[in-house]
Amino acid sequence: MIHNALLLRIRLYFCCSFNIMNLSDHLHHKVFQIIASVASEEKTPSYVIGGFVRDLLISGSSSAPKDIDIVVIGSGIEMAEKVRDAIGEEIPLSVFKNFGTAMLKWGDTEIEFVGARKESYRLDSRKPLVENGTLEDDQNRRDFTINALAISLNPGDYGELLDPFGGVKHLEEKLITTPLEPGSTFSDDPLRMLRGIRFATTLGFSIEMETLNAIHQYRQRISIVSQERISDELNKIMLALKPSKGFLLLDQTGLLEIIFPEFHQMKGVEQVNEQRHKDNFFHTLEVLDNIALKTDDLWLRWAALLHDIAKPRTRKFEPDIGWTFHAHEFIGAKMIPGIFRKMRLPLNEKMKYVQKLVQLHLRPIVLSQDIVTDAAIRRLIFDAGEDLEDLMTLCEADITSKNERTVKRHLRNFKVVRQKINELEERDSIRNFQPPISGDDIQKVFGIPPSRPVGIIKNAIKEAILDGEILNNFNAAYLRMLEEGEALGLIVHHELKREKD
Ligand code: CTP
């Protein structure tokens, strides 16, 4: 949220003129004074620019910044080296000669130095041709006016805000727009189209019309951006308070179809014999916004985004039933690795977690509609394991009916399911189910090597516990093992010590 009070206060204090706004009282980090004295000694004008200034004006606070971008009229690398010497501590300095930049890591803060430059880009690459430039040249080549704000760190005007492109006004108007003609800003660096949509989403801003049209016009240029960067922006959109805004903008500008076709295919409604199904794209966005109110977990949000991803390919009109999406949860779960691979999202336990939630997302709903048996709840606890709470959160977010009574009914039913889960959990400890009899035990008792019968017996014990036929303890499992072994024609070879009842 824009801290309007701060902007207003600063404005009134400085006689309503943006040109003489001074923010020196807000430059708390020690590095600013150090840069100022090096800049003065070396006669190398330096400025803090970009996200730090934007976020300071938005939130009114600059405590513990993670990133500080410094632009110098001269060599960014030399400035970084001198600042490190002036700090006098052994802090890491990374130099990127090819880009003419250097980064100091001081505690938790990364301070990046770059020489002011003019840039022009080639059509086939995001890598610019660079020339030295003035501060204004440098501000001009930046992505958005709200990111082109700079604060002087120089003697004479230390703390003064330099805003040649109306960045403060656009912060007040909550507007994303470019310093240059937007087409050239986006054509130069197409990642900025996604950054614009991301800033609009996370800050709750609008994108100025000409800027929005330019994103549409230059959307195909996104193909020169690496998938990692695209996904990084998507993840930031996913983590916004209301992520749907970003996806609607991606759709409106035509970017969604290019970068996430599987999701774009969810758009649209078909009608047969006056029966329409719901638009799964808008439904999914509602689910995503719902879940965003409950969790900041990126992967739970991804599960919400992908829970119905197979609906377009399973959609069928069956005259006696209407629209069906048979097995979309299973097919959806199968689609997850392909989507994660293409998106360069992690192919590890995070992906498996998303896959599991997609696969199980109908289970609690079914349970809340039918008469709930203990066995069905036990199976749900067993299958969802430690992700059960998240699954319930996803299912609750999935209720998007416009009919208030329907929503209330579903929520009431879920409450019953949750209660049952709690009761059974207290009794049966199924969640982190460990079989009371191990495969080793079975081999020992019947004197057999690892083989199919061991698996059959183990599985039969698990099923009996989940179905509530036997209790989840060693003695009950032992007896069931003997019965199953006998049925398979096995002979007891070695007795194990039973537990005391
Ligand atoms: N910038 C740009 N074009 C890009 C990336 C960055 O013009 N494609 C400029 C902007 O002025 C931006 C600054 O470089 O403010 C720093 O970039 P970065 O640290 O990536 O972004 P921030 O704006 O600081 O915001 P965030 O950290 O949220 O991405």
Tab-separated table of C-alpha atoms in Angstrom, residues 162-348:
chain	number	residue	atom	x	y	z
A	162	LEU	CA	15.758	13.447	-8.632
A	163	ASP	CA	12.637	12.643	-10.555
A	164	PRO	CA	12.794	13.833	-14.159
A	165	PHE	CA	10.046	11.473	-15.408
A	166	GLY	CA	7.245	12.022	-12.900
A	167	GLY	CA	7.869	8.879	-10.827
A	168	VAL	CA	6.450	10.402	-7.615
A	169	LYS	CA	3.305	11.523	-9.425
A	170	HIS	CA	2.911	8.004	-10.831
A	171	LEU	CA	3.377	6.517	-7.372
A	172	GLU	CA	0.563	8.738	-6.163
A	173	GLU	CA	-1.591	7.852	-9.148
A	174	LYS	CA	-0.635	4.182	-8.710
A	175	LEU	CA	0.400	4.019	-12.325
A	176	ILE	CA	2.971	1.891	-14.137
A	177	THR	CA	4.419	3.673	-17.137
A	178	THR	CA	7.777	3.886	-18.895
A	179	PRO	CA	10.182	6.845	-19.082
A	180	LEU	CA	10.683	6.326	-22.821
A	181	GLU	CA	8.112	5.469	-25.465
A	182	PRO	CA	6.941	2.077	-24.101
A	183	GLY	CA	7.525	0.170	-27.346
A	184	SER	CA	11.245	0.866	-27.230
A	185	THR	CA	11.479	0.077	-23.482
A	186	PHE	CA	9.873	-3.341	-24.055
A	187	SER	CA	11.521	-4.120	-27.325
A	188	ASP	CA	14.900	-3.373	-25.689
A	189	ASP	CA	14.255	-5.660	-22.753
A	190	PRO	CA	11.078	-7.750	-23.032
A	191	LEU	CA	11.406	-9.055	-19.462
A	192	ARG	CA	10.115	-5.622	-18.502
A	193	MET	CA	6.665	-6.534	-19.841
A	194	LEU	CA	6.440	-9.168	-17.114
A	195	ARG	CA	8.015	-6.865	-14.542
A	196	GLY	CA	5.348	-4.263	-15.326
A	197	ILE	CA	2.576	-6.782	-14.792
A	198	ARG	CA	4.281	-8.031	-11.644
A	199	PHE	CA	4.601	-4.530	-10.169
A	200	ALA	CA	0.970	-3.750	-11.049
A	201	THR	CA	-0.044	-6.951	-9.233
A	202	THR	CA	2.119	-6.708	-6.131
A	203	LEU	CA	1.663	-2.955	-5.662
A	204	GLY	CA	-2.002	-2.875	-6.686
A	205	PHE	CA	-1.254	-0.366	-9.495
A	206	SER	CA	-2.762	0.076	-12.969
A	207	ILE	CA	-0.767	-0.065	-16.173
A	208	GLU	CA	-1.099	3.090	-18.237
A	209	MET	CA	-3.006	2.446	-21.484
A	210	GLU	CA	-0.217	3.116	-23.979
A	211	THR	CA	2.151	0.993	-21.896
A	212	LEU	CA	-0.405	-1.839	-21.773
A	213	ASN	CA	-0.960	-1.659	-25.530
A	214	ALA	CA	2.789	-1.818	-26.088
A	215	ILE	CA	2.999	-5.023	-24.032
A	216	HIS	CA	0.374	-6.514	-26.309
A	217	GLN	CA	2.204	-5.301	-29.392
A	218	TYR	CA	5.621	-6.610	-28.322
A	219	ARG	CA	4.409	-9.804	-26.598
A	220	GLN	CA	6.211	-12.143	-29.016
A	221	ARG	CA	9.552	-10.606	-27.944
A	222	ILE	CA	9.154	-12.513	-24.667
A	223	SER	CA	10.632	-15.477	-26.573
A	224	ILE	CA	14.158	-14.083	-26.074
A	225	VAL	CA	13.772	-14.095	-22.282
A	226	SER	CA	15.021	-17.121	-20.365
A	227	GLN	CA	12.420	-19.385	-18.786
A	228	GLU	CA	14.062	-18.956	-15.370
A	229	ARG	CA	13.406	-15.221	-15.447
A	230	ILE	CA	9.858	-15.702	-16.691
A	231	SER	CA	9.119	-18.159	-13.876
A	232	ASP	CA	10.744	-15.882	-11.339
A	233	GLU	CA	8.279	-13.150	-12.291
A	234	LEU	CA	5.374	-15.627	-12.319
A	235	ASN	CA	6.305	-16.712	-8.813
A	236	LYS	CA	6.315	-13.103	-7.648
A	237	ILE	CA	2.860	-12.638	-9.182
A	238	MET	CA	1.722	-15.832	-7.441
A	239	LEU	CA	2.851	-14.425	-4.099
A	240	ALA	CA	0.862	-11.182	-4.415
A	241	LEU	CA	-2.106	-10.451	-2.179
A	242	LYS	CA	-4.422	-10.876	-5.175
A	243	PRO	CA	-2.567	-12.909	-7.795
A	244	SER	CA	-5.553	-13.045	-10.191
A	245	LYS	CA	-4.806	-9.467	-11.196
A	246	GLY	CA	-1.493	-10.511	-12.735
A	247	PHE	CA	-2.963	-13.459	-14.616
A	248	LEU	CA	-5.783	-11.308	-15.998
A	249	LEU	CA	-3.203	-8.792	-17.235
A	250	LEU	CA	-1.092	-11.584	-18.728
A	251	ASP	CA	-4.182	-12.808	-20.519
A	252	GLN	CA	-5.276	-9.361	-21.645
A	253	THR	CA	-1.864	-8.625	-23.159
A	254	GLY	CA	-1.622	-11.996	-24.918
A	255	LEU	CA	1.418	-13.040	-22.878
A	256	LEU	CA	-0.376	-15.831	-21.047
A	257	GLU	CA	-1.000	-17.800	-24.232
A	258	ILE	CA	2.727	-17.674	-24.997
A	259	ILE	CA	4.218	-18.358	-21.587
A	260	PHE	CA	1.581	-20.627	-20.049
A	261	PRO	CA	-0.583	-22.190	-22.789
A	262	GLU	CA	-1.937	-24.958	-20.534
A	263	PHE	CA	-3.515	-22.378	-18.287
A	264	HIS	CA	-4.720	-20.229	-21.173
A	265	GLN	CA	-6.577	-23.249	-22.585
A	266	MET	CA	-8.791	-23.232	-19.501
A	267	LYS	CA	-10.526	-20.146	-20.797
A	268	GLY	CA	-13.960	-20.310	-22.296
A	269	VAL	CA	-17.333	-21.905	-21.839
A	270	GLU	CA	-19.012	-24.392	-24.113
A	271	GLN	CA	-22.700	-24.949	-24.355
A	272	VAL	CA	-24.653	-28.025	-25.455
A	273	ASN	CA	-28.440	-28.271	-25.151
A	274	GLU	CA	-28.493	-25.113	-23.082
A	275	GLN	CA	-26.072	-26.650	-20.590
A	276	ARG	CA	-22.932	-24.670	-19.943
A	277	HIS	CA	-19.969	-25.611	-17.769
A	278	LYS	CA	-18.230	-22.989	-15.695
A	279	ASP	CA	-15.275	-21.083	-17.086
A	280	ASN	CA	-12.393	-22.927	-15.478
A	281	PHE	CA	-9.947	-20.082	-16.001
A	282	PHE	CA	-11.969	-17.623	-13.935
A	283	HIS	CA	-12.895	-20.290	-11.417
A	284	THR	CA	-9.212	-21.145	-10.925
A	285	LEU	CA	-8.329	-17.488	-10.432
A	286	GLU	CA	-10.982	-17.236	-7.753
A	287	VAL	CA	-9.567	-20.317	-6.042
A	288	LEU	CA	-6.094	-18.776	-6.230
A	289	ASP	CA	-7.271	-15.508	-4.665
A	290	ASN	CA	-9.154	-17.450	-2.000
A	291	ILE	CA	-6.107	-19.474	-1.058
A	292	ALA	CA	-3.917	-16.355	-1.086
A	293	LEU	CA	-6.002	-15.102	1.840
A	294	LYS	CA	-5.069	-18.229	3.812
A	295	THR	CA	-1.450	-18.969	2.935
A	296	ASP	CA	1.782	-17.430	1.692
A	297	ASP	CA	3.132	-20.834	0.708
A	298	LEU	CA	4.122	-20.550	-2.951
A	299	TRP	CA	3.626	-24.250	-3.644
A	300	LEU	CA	0.196	-24.441	-2.089
A	301	ARG	CA	-0.693	-21.503	-4.322
A	302	TRP	CA	0.709	-23.388	-7.337
A	303	ALA	CA	-1.444	-26.369	-6.366
A	304	ALA	CA	-4.468	-24.064	-6.396
A	305	LEU	CA	-3.502	-22.727	-9.817
A	306	LEU	CA	-3.033	-26.211	-11.240
A	307	HIS	CA	-5.758	-28.188	-9.471
A	308	ASP	CA	-8.084	-28.244	-12.507
A	309	ILE	CA	-5.403	-28.007	-15.193
A	310	ALA	CA	-6.625	-31.196	-16.932
A	311	LYS	CA	-10.214	-30.022	-17.246
A	312	PRO	CA	-9.838	-28.827	-20.856
A	313	ARG	CA	-8.554	-32.213	-21.968
A	314	THR	CA	-11.064	-34.293	-19.995
A	315	ARG	CA	-14.140	-32.191	-20.785
A	316	LYS	CA	-16.963	-34.179	-22.310
A	317	PHE	CA	-20.669	-33.646	-22.756
A	318	GLU	CA	-22.638	-36.736	-21.768
A	319	PRO	CA	-26.306	-36.356	-22.691
A	320	ASP	CA	-27.600	-38.136	-19.570
A	321	ILE	CA	-25.289	-36.434	-17.106
A	322	GLY	CA	-24.193	-33.112	-18.638
A	323	TRP	CA	-20.601	-31.836	-18.630
A	324	THR	CA	-18.082	-34.192	-17.085
A	325	PHE	CA	-14.340	-33.990	-16.409
A	326	HIS	CA	-13.669	-37.612	-15.534
A	327	ALA	CA	-10.334	-38.335	-13.873
A	328	HIS	CA	-9.135	-34.758	-14.324
A	329	GLU	CA	-7.426	-34.992	-10.936
A	330	PHE	CA	-5.328	-37.982	-12.042
A	331	ILE	CA	-4.547	-36.643	-15.485
A	332	GLY	CA	-3.829	-33.238	-13.929
A	333	ALA	CA	-1.350	-34.807	-11.507
A	334	LYS	CA	0.346	-36.522	-14.465
A	335	MET	CA	0.695	-33.172	-16.247
A	336	ILE	CA	2.547	-31.537	-13.341
A	337	PRO	CA	6.103	-32.833	-14.026
A	338	GLY	CA	5.892	-31.702	-17.664
A	339	ILE	CA	4.679	-28.243	-16.671
A	340	PHE	CA	7.302	-27.906	-13.925
A	341	ARG	CA	10.045	-29.041	-16.300
A	342	LYS	CA	9.024	-26.586	-18.982
A	343	MET	CA	8.695	-23.775	-16.455
A	344	ARG	CA	12.055	-24.665	-14.866
A	345	LEU	CA	10.325	-25.000	-11.517
A	346	PRO	CA	11.999	-27.417	-9.082
A	347	LEU	CA	11.592	-31.084	-9.935
A	348	ASN	CA	11.940	-32.119	-6.309
